[in-house]
Short mmCIF file of N, CA and C and ligand atoms in Angstrom, two decimals:
data_model
loop_
_atom_site.label_atom_id
_atom_site.label_comp_id
_atom_site.label_asym_id
_atom_site.label_seq_id
_atom_site.Cartn_x
_atom_site.Cartn_y
_atom_site.Cartn_z
N MET A 1 0.88 -1.20 0.00
CA MET A 1 0.00 -0.01 0.01
C MET A 1 0.89 1.25 0.00
N ASN A 2 1.51 1.53 1.12
CA ASN A 2 2.60 2.53 1.19
C ASN A 2 3.44 2.21 2.42
N ASN A 3 4.60 2.90 2.50
CA ASN A 3 5.55 2.52 3.56
C ASN A 3 5.01 2.70 4.98
N ILE A 4 4.22 3.74 5.16
CA ILE A 4 3.73 4.01 6.54
C ILE A 4 2.70 2.94 6.95
N ILE A 5 1.83 2.63 6.01
CA ILE A 5 0.82 1.56 6.30
C ILE A 5 1.51 0.23 6.54
N ASP A 6 2.48 -0.10 5.69
CA ASP A 6 3.24 -1.34 5.90
C ASP A 6 3.92 -1.38 7.26
N LEU A 7 4.48 -0.25 7.63
CA LEU A 7 5.19 -0.18 8.94
C LEU A 7 4.22 -0.41 10.10
N ILE A 8 3.03 0.22 10.00
CA ILE A 8 2.05 0.08 11.09
C ILE A 8 1.52 -1.40 11.13
N LYS A 9 1.32 -1.95 9.95
CA LYS A 9 0.74 -3.31 9.88
C LYS A 9 1.72 -4.37 10.39
N THR A 10 3.00 -4.06 10.33
CA THR A 10 4.02 -5.04 10.68
C THR A 10 4.70 -4.73 12.03
N ARG A 11 4.33 -3.64 12.70
CA ARG A 11 4.94 -3.33 13.97
C ARG A 11 4.62 -4.42 14.99
N VAL A 12 5.65 -4.84 15.74
CA VAL A 12 5.45 -5.82 16.79
C VAL A 12 6.12 -5.31 18.06
N SER A 13 5.59 -5.73 19.21
CA SER A 13 6.21 -5.38 20.46
C SER A 13 7.39 -6.33 20.71
N CYS A 14 8.45 -5.79 21.31
CA CYS A 14 9.67 -6.61 21.50
C CYS A 14 9.98 -6.67 23.02
N PRO A 15 9.71 -7.81 23.61
CA PRO A 15 9.98 -7.93 25.05
C PRO A 15 11.43 -7.92 25.42
N LYS A 16 12.30 -8.40 24.48
CA LYS A 16 13.76 -8.42 24.79
C LYS A 16 14.50 -7.36 23.98
N LEU A 17 15.06 -6.40 24.76
CA LEU A 17 15.67 -5.25 24.10
C LEU A 17 17.05 -5.02 24.67
N GLN A 18 17.98 -4.69 23.82
CA GLN A 18 19.32 -4.44 24.32
C GLN A 18 19.85 -3.13 23.72
N ALA A 19 21.06 -2.72 24.14
CA ALA A 19 21.68 -1.52 23.55
C ALA A 19 22.03 -1.85 22.08
N PRO A 20 22.09 -0.82 21.21
CA PRO A 20 21.90 0.58 21.52
C PRO A 20 20.42 0.99 21.57
N ALA A 21 20.19 2.07 22.36
CA ALA A 21 18.89 2.77 22.31
C ALA A 21 19.00 3.86 21.28
N PRO A 22 17.90 4.50 20.93
CA PRO A 22 17.99 5.67 19.98
C PRO A 22 18.92 6.68 20.56
N ASN A 23 19.63 7.34 19.62
CA ASN A 23 20.56 8.43 20.06
C ASN A 23 19.76 9.72 20.32
N LYS A 24 20.48 10.77 20.70
CA LYS A 24 19.82 11.99 21.15
C LYS A 24 18.88 12.59 20.08
N LEU A 25 19.38 12.62 18.85
CA LEU A 25 18.58 13.19 17.76
C LEU A 25 17.35 12.35 17.48
N GLU A 26 17.58 11.02 17.43
CA GLU A 26 16.47 10.10 17.19
C GLU A 26 15.45 10.20 18.29
N LEU A 27 15.92 10.33 19.55
CA LEU A 27 14.99 10.47 20.67
C LEU A 27 14.11 11.71 20.55
N GLU A 28 14.74 12.79 20.11
CA GLU A 28 13.96 14.04 19.92
C GLU A 28 12.89 13.86 18.88
N GLU A 29 13.22 13.13 17.81
CA GLU A 29 12.22 12.87 16.75
C GLU A 29 11.06 12.03 17.32
N ILE A 30 11.42 11.02 18.12
CA ILE A 30 10.42 10.13 18.71
C ILE A 30 9.49 10.93 19.63
N LEU A 31 10.09 11.77 20.48
CA LEU A 31 9.26 12.59 21.40
C LEU A 31 8.42 13.63 20.61
N ALA A 32 8.94 14.12 19.52
CA ALA A 32 8.18 15.08 18.72
C ALA A 32 6.92 14.38 18.15
N CYS A 33 7.03 13.07 17.83
CA CYS A 33 5.86 12.32 17.36
C CYS A 33 4.82 12.20 18.48
N ALA A 34 5.31 12.04 19.75
CA ALA A 34 4.36 11.97 20.88
C ALA A 34 3.54 13.28 21.00
N MET A 35 4.22 14.40 20.69
CA MET A 35 3.55 15.69 20.79
C MET A 35 2.47 15.88 19.79
N ARG A 36 2.47 15.02 18.73
CA ARG A 36 1.45 15.12 17.66
C ARG A 36 0.27 14.18 17.91
N ALA A 37 0.12 13.71 19.11
CA ALA A 37 -1.06 12.85 19.39
C ALA A 37 -2.33 13.71 19.34
N PRO A 38 -3.43 13.08 18.92
CA PRO A 38 -4.70 13.80 18.96
C PRO A 38 -5.00 14.14 20.44
N ASP A 39 -5.56 15.35 20.64
CA ASP A 39 -5.65 15.87 22.03
C ASP A 39 -6.85 16.86 22.12
N HIS A 40 -7.93 16.32 22.67
CA HIS A 40 -9.17 17.16 22.73
C HIS A 40 -8.90 18.46 23.51
N ALA A 41 -9.22 19.54 22.88
CA ALA A 41 -9.07 20.91 23.46
C ALA A 41 -7.63 21.30 23.66
N ARG A 42 -6.72 20.52 23.06
CA ARG A 42 -5.28 20.83 23.16
C ARG A 42 -4.86 21.08 24.60
N LEU A 43 -5.20 20.17 25.45
CA LEU A 43 -4.89 20.35 26.91
C LEU A 43 -3.47 19.91 27.22
N LYS A 44 -2.86 19.16 26.29
CA LYS A 44 -1.49 18.67 26.49
C LYS A 44 -1.30 18.04 27.88
N PRO A 45 -2.09 17.01 28.20
CA PRO A 45 -1.99 16.43 29.54
C PRO A 45 -0.75 15.52 29.72
N TRP A 46 0.05 15.36 28.71
CA TRP A 46 1.16 14.39 28.78
C TRP A 46 2.42 14.98 29.37
N ARG A 47 3.18 14.13 30.06
CA ARG A 47 4.51 14.42 30.55
C ARG A 47 5.34 13.17 30.27
N TYR A 48 6.54 13.30 29.78
CA TYR A 48 7.36 12.11 29.44
C TYR A 48 8.69 12.22 30.21
N HIS A 49 9.02 11.12 30.88
CA HIS A 49 10.30 11.02 31.62
C HIS A 49 11.18 10.00 30.88
N VAL A 50 12.35 10.45 30.44
CA VAL A 50 13.25 9.51 29.73
C VAL A 50 14.29 9.03 30.74
N VAL A 51 14.27 7.67 30.91
CA VAL A 51 15.14 7.07 31.92
C VAL A 51 16.19 6.23 31.23
N THR A 52 17.45 6.51 31.52
CA THR A 52 18.56 5.74 30.92
C THR A 52 19.68 5.60 31.96
N GLY A 53 20.72 4.84 31.63
CA GLY A 53 21.93 4.77 32.44
C GLY A 53 21.66 4.44 33.89
N ALA A 54 22.32 5.19 34.80
CA ALA A 54 22.22 4.90 36.25
C ALA A 54 20.81 5.11 36.74
N SER A 55 20.02 5.93 36.05
CA SER A 55 18.63 6.16 36.50
C SER A 55 17.76 4.90 36.35
N LEU A 56 18.20 3.99 35.45
CA LEU A 56 17.48 2.69 35.38
C LEU A 56 17.70 1.90 36.65
N ASP A 57 18.97 1.94 37.16
CA ASP A 57 19.26 1.26 38.44
C ASP A 57 18.47 1.88 39.55
N ASN A 58 18.40 3.23 39.59
CA ASN A 58 17.65 3.94 40.65
C ASN A 58 16.20 3.51 40.62
N LEU A 59 15.63 3.40 39.37
CA LEU A 59 14.25 3.03 39.22
C LEU A 59 14.03 1.62 39.75
N GLY A 60 15.01 0.73 39.53
CA GLY A 60 14.92 -0.63 40.08
C GLY A 60 14.83 -0.57 41.62
N GLU A 61 15.58 0.32 42.23
CA GLU A 61 15.51 0.42 43.71
C GLU A 61 14.17 0.95 44.14
N VAL A 62 13.60 1.87 43.35
CA VAL A 62 12.25 2.37 43.66
C VAL A 62 11.24 1.22 43.58
N PHE A 63 11.37 0.37 42.55
CA PHE A 63 10.47 -0.76 42.40
C PHE A 63 10.62 -1.71 43.60
N VAL A 64 11.86 -1.88 44.09
CA VAL A 64 12.09 -2.74 45.25
C VAL A 64 11.35 -2.15 46.48
N GLN A 65 11.43 -0.81 46.63
CA GLN A 65 10.75 -0.16 47.77
C GLN A 65 9.25 -0.47 47.81
N THR A 66 8.67 -0.66 46.64
CA THR A 66 7.19 -0.89 46.61
C THR A 66 6.84 -2.22 47.28
N GLN A 67 7.85 -3.09 47.44
CA GLN A 67 7.59 -4.42 47.99
C GLN A 67 7.82 -4.47 49.50
N GLN A 68 8.27 -3.34 50.07
CA GLN A 68 8.66 -3.40 51.46
C GLN A 68 7.52 -3.65 52.44
N GLU A 69 6.33 -3.25 52.09
CA GLU A 69 5.22 -3.52 53.01
C GLU A 69 4.70 -4.97 52.84
N ASN A 70 5.09 -5.65 51.74
CA ASN A 70 4.63 -7.00 51.51
C ASN A 70 5.69 -7.97 52.01
N MET A 71 5.25 -9.18 52.36
CA MET A 71 6.17 -10.21 52.75
C MET A 71 6.51 -10.96 51.43
N VAL A 72 7.53 -10.50 50.73
CA VAL A 72 7.79 -11.15 49.44
C VAL A 72 9.18 -11.82 49.47
N SER A 73 9.33 -12.75 48.55
CA SER A 73 10.59 -13.51 48.52
C SER A 73 11.70 -12.68 47.91
N GLN A 74 12.91 -13.12 48.16
CA GLN A 74 14.10 -12.46 47.59
C GLN A 74 14.04 -12.53 46.07
N VAL A 75 13.47 -13.60 45.57
CA VAL A 75 13.34 -13.76 44.09
C VAL A 75 12.46 -12.62 43.55
N LYS A 76 11.38 -12.32 44.23
CA LYS A 76 10.48 -11.24 43.75
C LYS A 76 11.19 -9.90 43.84
N ILE A 77 11.96 -9.70 44.94
CA ILE A 77 12.69 -8.44 45.08
C ILE A 77 13.69 -8.28 43.94
N GLU A 78 14.43 -9.33 43.61
CA GLU A 78 15.37 -9.24 42.54
C GLU A 78 14.71 -8.98 41.21
N LYS A 79 13.50 -9.61 41.05
CA LYS A 79 12.72 -9.41 39.80
C LYS A 79 12.39 -7.91 39.66
N CYS A 80 11.92 -7.32 40.74
CA CYS A 80 11.61 -5.89 40.72
C CYS A 80 12.81 -5.03 40.38
N ARG A 81 13.93 -5.37 41.09
CA ARG A 81 15.17 -4.60 40.89
C ARG A 81 15.61 -4.65 39.40
N ASN A 82 15.41 -5.77 38.78
CA ASN A 82 15.89 -5.96 37.40
C ASN A 82 14.93 -5.47 36.33
N MET A 83 13.68 -5.21 36.75
CA MET A 83 12.67 -4.86 35.71
C MET A 83 13.13 -3.74 34.77
N PRO A 84 13.64 -2.62 35.29
CA PRO A 84 14.00 -1.52 34.38
C PRO A 84 15.19 -1.88 33.49
N LYS A 85 15.89 -2.94 33.82
CA LYS A 85 17.08 -3.29 32.99
C LYS A 85 16.71 -4.14 31.81
N ARG A 86 15.42 -4.28 31.56
CA ARG A 86 15.00 -5.07 30.37
C ARG A 86 15.19 -4.30 29.09
N ALA A 87 15.66 -3.06 29.21
CA ALA A 87 15.92 -2.25 27.97
C ALA A 87 16.88 -1.12 28.37
N PRO A 88 17.62 -0.58 27.39
CA PRO A 88 18.53 0.48 27.74
C PRO A 88 17.87 1.86 27.89
N MET A 89 16.61 1.94 27.58
CA MET A 89 15.90 3.22 27.75
C MET A 89 14.41 2.93 28.07
N ILE A 90 13.87 3.70 29.00
CA ILE A 90 12.42 3.64 29.25
C ILE A 90 11.88 5.08 29.19
N ILE A 91 10.79 5.22 28.47
CA ILE A 91 10.07 6.50 28.53
C ILE A 91 8.83 6.27 29.37
N VAL A 92 8.74 6.97 30.49
CA VAL A 92 7.58 6.85 31.36
C VAL A 92 6.58 7.90 30.90
N ALA A 93 5.43 7.41 30.44
CA ALA A 93 4.40 8.30 29.89
C ALA A 93 3.36 8.58 30.97
N VAL A 94 3.21 9.83 31.29
CA VAL A 94 2.37 10.24 32.41
C VAL A 94 1.23 11.13 31.92
N CYS A 95 0.07 10.95 32.49
CA CYS A 95 -1.03 11.86 32.22
C CYS A 95 -1.27 12.71 33.46
N GLU A 96 -1.22 14.02 33.31
CA GLU A 96 -1.59 14.96 34.37
C GLU A 96 -2.83 15.63 33.89
N PRO A 97 -4.00 15.08 34.30
CA PRO A 97 -5.25 15.59 33.77
C PRO A 97 -5.51 17.04 34.11
N VAL A 98 -6.06 17.72 33.16
CA VAL A 98 -6.37 19.19 33.32
C VAL A 98 -7.89 19.25 33.58
N ASP A 99 -8.30 20.07 34.55
CA ASP A 99 -9.75 20.26 34.80
C ASP A 99 -10.35 20.93 33.60
N ASN A 100 -11.37 20.26 33.00
CA ASN A 100 -11.98 20.83 31.81
C ASN A 100 -13.42 20.29 31.73
N LEU A 101 -14.39 21.17 31.53
CA LEU A 101 -15.79 20.72 31.54
C LEU A 101 -16.11 19.79 30.40
N LYS A 102 -15.38 19.97 29.25
CA LYS A 102 -15.77 19.18 28.06
C LYS A 102 -14.88 17.93 27.93
N VAL A 103 -13.76 17.92 28.58
CA VAL A 103 -12.80 16.80 28.31
C VAL A 103 -12.57 16.01 29.61
N PRO A 104 -13.23 14.86 29.74
CA PRO A 104 -13.05 14.07 30.97
C PRO A 104 -11.63 13.43 31.00
N LYS A 105 -11.31 12.97 32.20
CA LYS A 105 -9.98 12.37 32.39
C LYS A 105 -9.71 11.23 31.39
N VAL A 106 -10.75 10.40 31.13
CA VAL A 106 -10.54 9.26 30.24
C VAL A 106 -10.07 9.70 28.89
N GLU A 107 -10.56 10.82 28.37
CA GLU A 107 -10.09 11.32 27.06
C GLU A 107 -8.65 11.79 27.13
N GLN A 108 -8.30 12.31 28.26
CA GLN A 108 -6.91 12.78 28.39
C GLN A 108 -5.92 11.61 28.50
N LEU A 109 -6.39 10.54 29.17
CA LEU A 109 -5.57 9.31 29.21
C LEU A 109 -5.39 8.74 27.79
N LEU A 110 -6.47 8.79 27.03
CA LEU A 110 -6.42 8.29 25.64
C LEU A 110 -5.39 9.10 24.79
N ALA A 111 -5.35 10.41 25.06
CA ALA A 111 -4.43 11.25 24.31
C ALA A 111 -2.98 10.85 24.60
N VAL A 112 -2.71 10.51 25.85
CA VAL A 112 -1.34 10.08 26.22
C VAL A 112 -1.07 8.69 25.59
N GLY A 113 -2.11 7.84 25.58
CA GLY A 113 -1.95 6.54 24.91
C GLY A 113 -1.65 6.69 23.43
N ALA A 114 -2.30 7.66 22.80
CA ALA A 114 -2.06 7.86 21.38
C ALA A 114 -0.62 8.37 21.20
N GLY A 115 -0.16 9.14 22.15
CA GLY A 115 1.28 9.57 22.09
C GLY A 115 2.22 8.40 22.17
N ILE A 116 1.88 7.45 23.03
CA ILE A 116 2.75 6.26 23.15
C ILE A 116 2.74 5.48 21.83
N GLN A 117 1.55 5.34 21.22
CA GLN A 117 1.49 4.60 19.96
C GLN A 117 2.28 5.33 18.86
N ASN A 118 2.15 6.65 18.82
CA ASN A 118 2.93 7.44 17.84
C ASN A 118 4.43 7.12 18.04
N MET A 119 4.86 7.09 19.31
CA MET A 119 6.28 6.82 19.55
C MET A 119 6.66 5.41 19.13
N GLN A 120 5.77 4.46 19.36
CA GLN A 120 6.10 3.07 18.97
C GLN A 120 6.29 2.95 17.47
N ILE A 121 5.47 3.65 16.74
CA ILE A 121 5.62 3.60 15.25
C ILE A 121 6.92 4.29 14.84
N ALA A 122 7.19 5.42 15.46
CA ALA A 122 8.46 6.17 15.11
C ALA A 122 9.65 5.28 15.44
N ILE A 123 9.60 4.63 16.63
CA ILE A 123 10.72 3.80 17.06
C ILE A 123 10.95 2.66 16.06
N SER A 124 9.89 2.02 15.62
CA SER A 124 9.96 0.93 14.62
C SER A 124 10.57 1.47 13.33
N SER A 125 10.14 2.68 12.93
CA SER A 125 10.60 3.23 11.64
C SER A 125 12.11 3.52 11.64
N LEU A 126 12.63 3.72 12.88
CA LEU A 126 14.10 3.96 12.99
C LEU A 126 14.90 2.67 13.20
N GLY A 127 14.19 1.51 13.16
CA GLY A 127 14.89 0.24 13.27
C GLY A 127 15.08 -0.24 14.69
N TYR A 128 14.48 0.42 15.63
CA TYR A 128 14.55 -0.06 17.04
C TYR A 128 13.26 -0.80 17.39
N GLY A 129 13.23 -1.33 18.64
CA GLY A 129 12.04 -2.00 19.08
C GLY A 129 11.51 -1.39 20.40
N SER A 130 10.28 -1.70 20.73
CA SER A 130 9.76 -1.19 21.97
C SER A 130 8.63 -2.11 22.48
N ILE A 131 8.30 -1.96 23.76
CA ILE A 131 7.12 -2.59 24.30
C ILE A 131 6.53 -1.67 25.40
N TRP A 132 5.18 -1.58 25.34
CA TRP A 132 4.41 -0.75 26.29
C TRP A 132 4.04 -1.65 27.42
N ARG A 133 4.48 -1.30 28.62
CA ARG A 133 4.17 -2.11 29.81
C ARG A 133 3.54 -1.25 30.88
N THR A 134 2.74 -1.87 31.72
CA THR A 134 2.15 -1.15 32.89
C THR A 134 2.41 -2.05 34.12
N GLY A 135 1.40 -2.77 34.58
CA GLY A 135 1.56 -3.63 35.74
C GLY A 135 1.46 -2.82 37.05
N ASP A 136 1.65 -3.52 38.19
CA ASP A 136 1.50 -2.91 39.49
C ASP A 136 2.34 -1.64 39.70
N MET A 137 3.53 -1.66 39.12
CA MET A 137 4.45 -0.54 39.32
C MET A 137 3.90 0.77 38.77
N ALA A 138 3.03 0.66 37.76
CA ALA A 138 2.48 1.89 37.14
C ALA A 138 1.52 2.56 38.06
N HIS A 139 1.01 1.83 39.05
CA HIS A 139 -0.06 2.39 39.89
C HIS A 139 0.37 2.63 41.31
N HIS A 140 1.61 2.30 41.64
CA HIS A 140 2.06 2.35 42.99
C HIS A 140 2.45 3.79 43.40
N GLN A 141 1.98 4.22 44.58
CA GLN A 141 2.26 5.57 45.06
C GLN A 141 3.77 5.89 45.13
N ILE A 142 4.56 4.92 45.53
CA ILE A 142 6.00 5.15 45.64
C ILE A 142 6.59 5.49 44.31
N VAL A 143 6.16 4.79 43.25
CA VAL A 143 6.66 5.05 41.90
C VAL A 143 6.17 6.41 41.39
N LYS A 144 4.90 6.70 41.69
CA LYS A 144 4.33 7.96 41.24
C LYS A 144 5.05 9.14 41.94
N LYS A 145 5.36 8.94 43.22
CA LYS A 145 6.10 9.99 43.96
C LYS A 145 7.48 10.23 43.34
N HIS A 146 8.15 9.13 42.98
CA HIS A 146 9.48 9.24 42.41
C HIS A 146 9.49 10.13 41.15
N PHE A 147 8.40 10.09 40.40
CA PHE A 147 8.33 10.95 39.19
C PHE A 147 7.51 12.26 39.43
N ASN A 148 7.26 12.56 40.70
CA ASN A 148 6.55 13.79 41.05
C ASN A 148 5.17 13.88 40.37
N ILE A 149 4.47 12.78 40.40
CA ILE A 149 3.16 12.75 39.74
C ILE A 149 2.11 13.16 40.78
N SER A 150 1.15 13.97 40.34
CA SER A 150 0.13 14.47 41.27
C SER A 150 -0.82 13.32 41.68
N GLN A 151 -1.66 13.64 42.68
CA GLN A 151 -2.61 12.65 43.18
C GLN A 151 -3.53 12.15 42.10
N ASN A 152 -3.92 13.04 41.19
CA ASN A 152 -4.89 12.70 40.10
C ASN A 152 -4.14 12.22 38.83
N GLY A 153 -2.82 12.32 38.86
CA GLY A 153 -2.02 11.92 37.68
C GLY A 153 -1.88 10.40 37.59
N GLU A 154 -1.54 9.93 36.43
CA GLU A 154 -1.42 8.48 36.18
C GLU A 154 -0.21 8.16 35.31
N ILE A 155 0.42 7.03 35.61
CA ILE A 155 1.41 6.49 34.65
C ILE A 155 0.64 5.69 33.63
N VAL A 156 0.69 6.13 32.39
CA VAL A 156 -0.12 5.48 31.33
C VAL A 156 0.67 4.32 30.78
N GLY A 157 1.98 4.41 30.83
CA GLY A 157 2.80 3.32 30.35
C GLY A 157 4.30 3.55 30.60
N PHE A 158 4.99 2.40 30.73
CA PHE A 158 6.45 2.42 30.68
C PHE A 158 6.77 1.92 29.26
N LEU A 159 7.37 2.78 28.45
CA LEU A 159 7.70 2.37 27.10
C LEU A 159 9.18 1.95 27.10
N TYR A 160 9.42 0.62 27.05
CA TYR A 160 10.76 0.06 27.02
C TYR A 160 11.26 0.14 25.57
N ILE A 161 12.49 0.67 25.42
CA ILE A 161 12.99 0.95 24.06
C ILE A 161 14.43 0.45 23.93
N GLY A 162 14.74 -0.15 22.79
CA GLY A 162 16.12 -0.57 22.52
C GLY A 162 16.22 -1.29 21.17
N THR A 163 17.22 -2.15 21.10
CA THR A 163 17.39 -2.92 19.84
C THR A 163 16.94 -4.33 20.10
N PRO A 164 15.98 -4.84 19.28
CA PRO A 164 15.46 -6.20 19.53
C PRO A 164 16.53 -7.23 19.26
N ASP A 165 16.55 -8.29 20.11
CA ASP A 165 17.54 -9.34 19.85
C ASP A 165 17.01 -10.25 18.69
N LYS A 166 15.69 -10.35 18.59
CA LYS A 166 15.13 -11.02 17.40
C LYS A 166 13.74 -10.40 17.14
N GLN A 167 13.26 -10.55 15.95
CA GLN A 167 11.98 -9.99 15.57
C GLN A 167 10.86 -10.94 16.05
N PRO A 168 10.02 -10.55 16.98
CA PRO A 168 8.96 -11.45 17.42
C PRO A 168 7.94 -11.73 16.30
N SER A 169 7.19 -12.81 16.43
CA SER A 169 6.28 -13.16 15.35
C SER A 169 5.10 -12.20 15.37
N LEU A 170 4.52 -12.06 14.23
CA LEU A 170 3.44 -11.09 14.01
C LEU A 170 2.11 -11.84 13.93
N SER A 171 1.11 -11.39 14.69
CA SER A 171 -0.19 -12.04 14.52
C SER A 171 -1.08 -11.14 13.72
N VAL A 172 -1.64 -11.71 12.63
CA VAL A 172 -2.51 -10.91 11.75
C VAL A 172 -3.96 -11.32 12.01
N LEU A 173 -4.74 -10.36 12.38
CA LEU A 173 -6.14 -10.65 12.74
C LEU A 173 -7.02 -10.59 11.49
N ASN A 174 -8.14 -11.34 11.59
CA ASN A 174 -9.12 -11.36 10.51
C ASN A 174 -10.11 -10.21 10.71
N LEU A 175 -10.08 -9.25 9.78
CA LEU A 175 -10.90 -8.04 9.91
C LEU A 175 -12.38 -8.39 10.14
N LYS A 176 -12.84 -9.45 9.47
CA LYS A 176 -14.29 -9.80 9.52
C LYS A 176 -14.75 -10.04 10.98
N GLU A 177 -13.85 -10.49 11.83
CA GLU A 177 -14.24 -10.82 13.21
C GLU A 177 -14.44 -9.57 14.07
N TYR A 178 -13.90 -8.43 13.63
CA TYR A 178 -13.92 -7.23 14.45
C TYR A 178 -14.57 -6.02 13.85
N VAL A 179 -14.97 -6.14 12.57
CA VAL A 179 -15.50 -4.96 11.87
C VAL A 179 -16.84 -5.29 11.27
N LYS A 180 -17.79 -4.38 11.46
CA LYS A 180 -19.09 -4.54 10.77
C LYS A 180 -19.31 -3.25 9.94
N HIS A 181 -19.63 -3.42 8.68
CA HIS A 181 -19.91 -2.26 7.82
C HIS A 181 -21.40 -1.90 7.81
N TRP A 182 -21.72 -0.68 7.97
CA TRP A 182 -23.10 -0.21 7.96
C TRP A 182 -23.28 0.63 6.70
N ASP A 183 -23.55 -0.05 5.60
CA ASP A 183 -23.67 0.68 4.29
C ASP A 183 -25.05 1.30 4.10
C1 FMN B 1 -2.17 -0.16 28.33
C2 FMN B 1 -1.29 -1.33 28.02
C3 FMN B 1 -0.60 -1.95 29.03
C4 FMN B 1 0.18 -3.08 28.76
N1 FMN B 1 0.92 -3.65 29.74
C5 FMN B 1 1.73 -4.69 29.49
C6 FMN B 1 2.52 -5.27 30.51
O1 FMN B 1 2.54 -4.80 31.66
N2 FMN B 1 3.29 -6.34 30.18
C7 FMN B 1 3.30 -6.86 28.91
O2 FMN B 1 4.00 -7.84 28.69
N3 FMN B 1 2.57 -6.36 27.95
C8 FMN B 1 1.75 -5.28 28.18
N4 FMN B 1 0.99 -4.75 27.20
C9 FMN B 1 0.95 -5.41 25.89
C10 FMN B 1 2.14 -5.14 25.00
O3 FMN B 1 2.44 -3.74 24.95
C11 FMN B 1 1.82 -5.58 23.55
O4 FMN B 1 0.81 -4.78 22.97
C12 FMN B 1 1.38 -7.01 23.46
O5 FMN B 1 2.45 -7.79 23.94
C13 FMN B 1 1.05 -7.41 22.03
O6 FMN B 1 2.13 -7.31 21.22
P1 FMN B 1 1.98 -6.55 19.79
O7 FMN B 1 2.02 -5.07 20.13
O8 FMN B 1 3.22 -7.03 19.04
O9 FMN B 1 0.74 -7.01 19.15
C14 FMN B 1 0.22 -3.58 27.44
C15 FMN B 1 -0.45 -2.91 26.42
C16 FMN B 1 -1.20 -1.80 26.69
C17 FMN B 1 -1.94 -1.12 25.57
#
């Protein structure tokens, strides 16, 4: 069809990512794509935190702190510590909802989600891989505090970014199962 459609149709999430991550210029292009997400009333509710290098280790320690009130095994603690090291770069996508009579919080969360998707497509186009993750860490107060997120703010996703070690398989869905035409 065309290159952009082919790229979107063949994009896959990559759970295993290694160095290199996008360089500074590439990262700016990726973030610029996030800024072009559709956004009702142009509220710009998104905030992006780019985590690399020693800050990935720090984030691992923050994840460990979330387990302190639970009686968890050393294995679980090490799992939390190593989570951020599954990629050389993580972009933490945050929604800080703006009070607006016409635009509810759910629409603002969707705008940030659209920003993440724009970034995933840009990342693939540059030959890198990514995966959008959430899980318990996305909702934990300790993690939210680490990124100075307000009480009403949300982590919409941790976008893990790097170079895929292999291309995961692509599942192609049958349109007929999900689409009904009303002619
Ligand atoms: C909001 C959201 C949260 C997600 N959280 C996780 C997660 O925590 N862990 C995970 O392995 N995949 C998670 N996924 C799914 C992956 O990002 C990915 O979409 C899925 O593995 C399917 O792969 P594909 O994108 O190649 O079709 C999440 C997706 C979305 C949209």
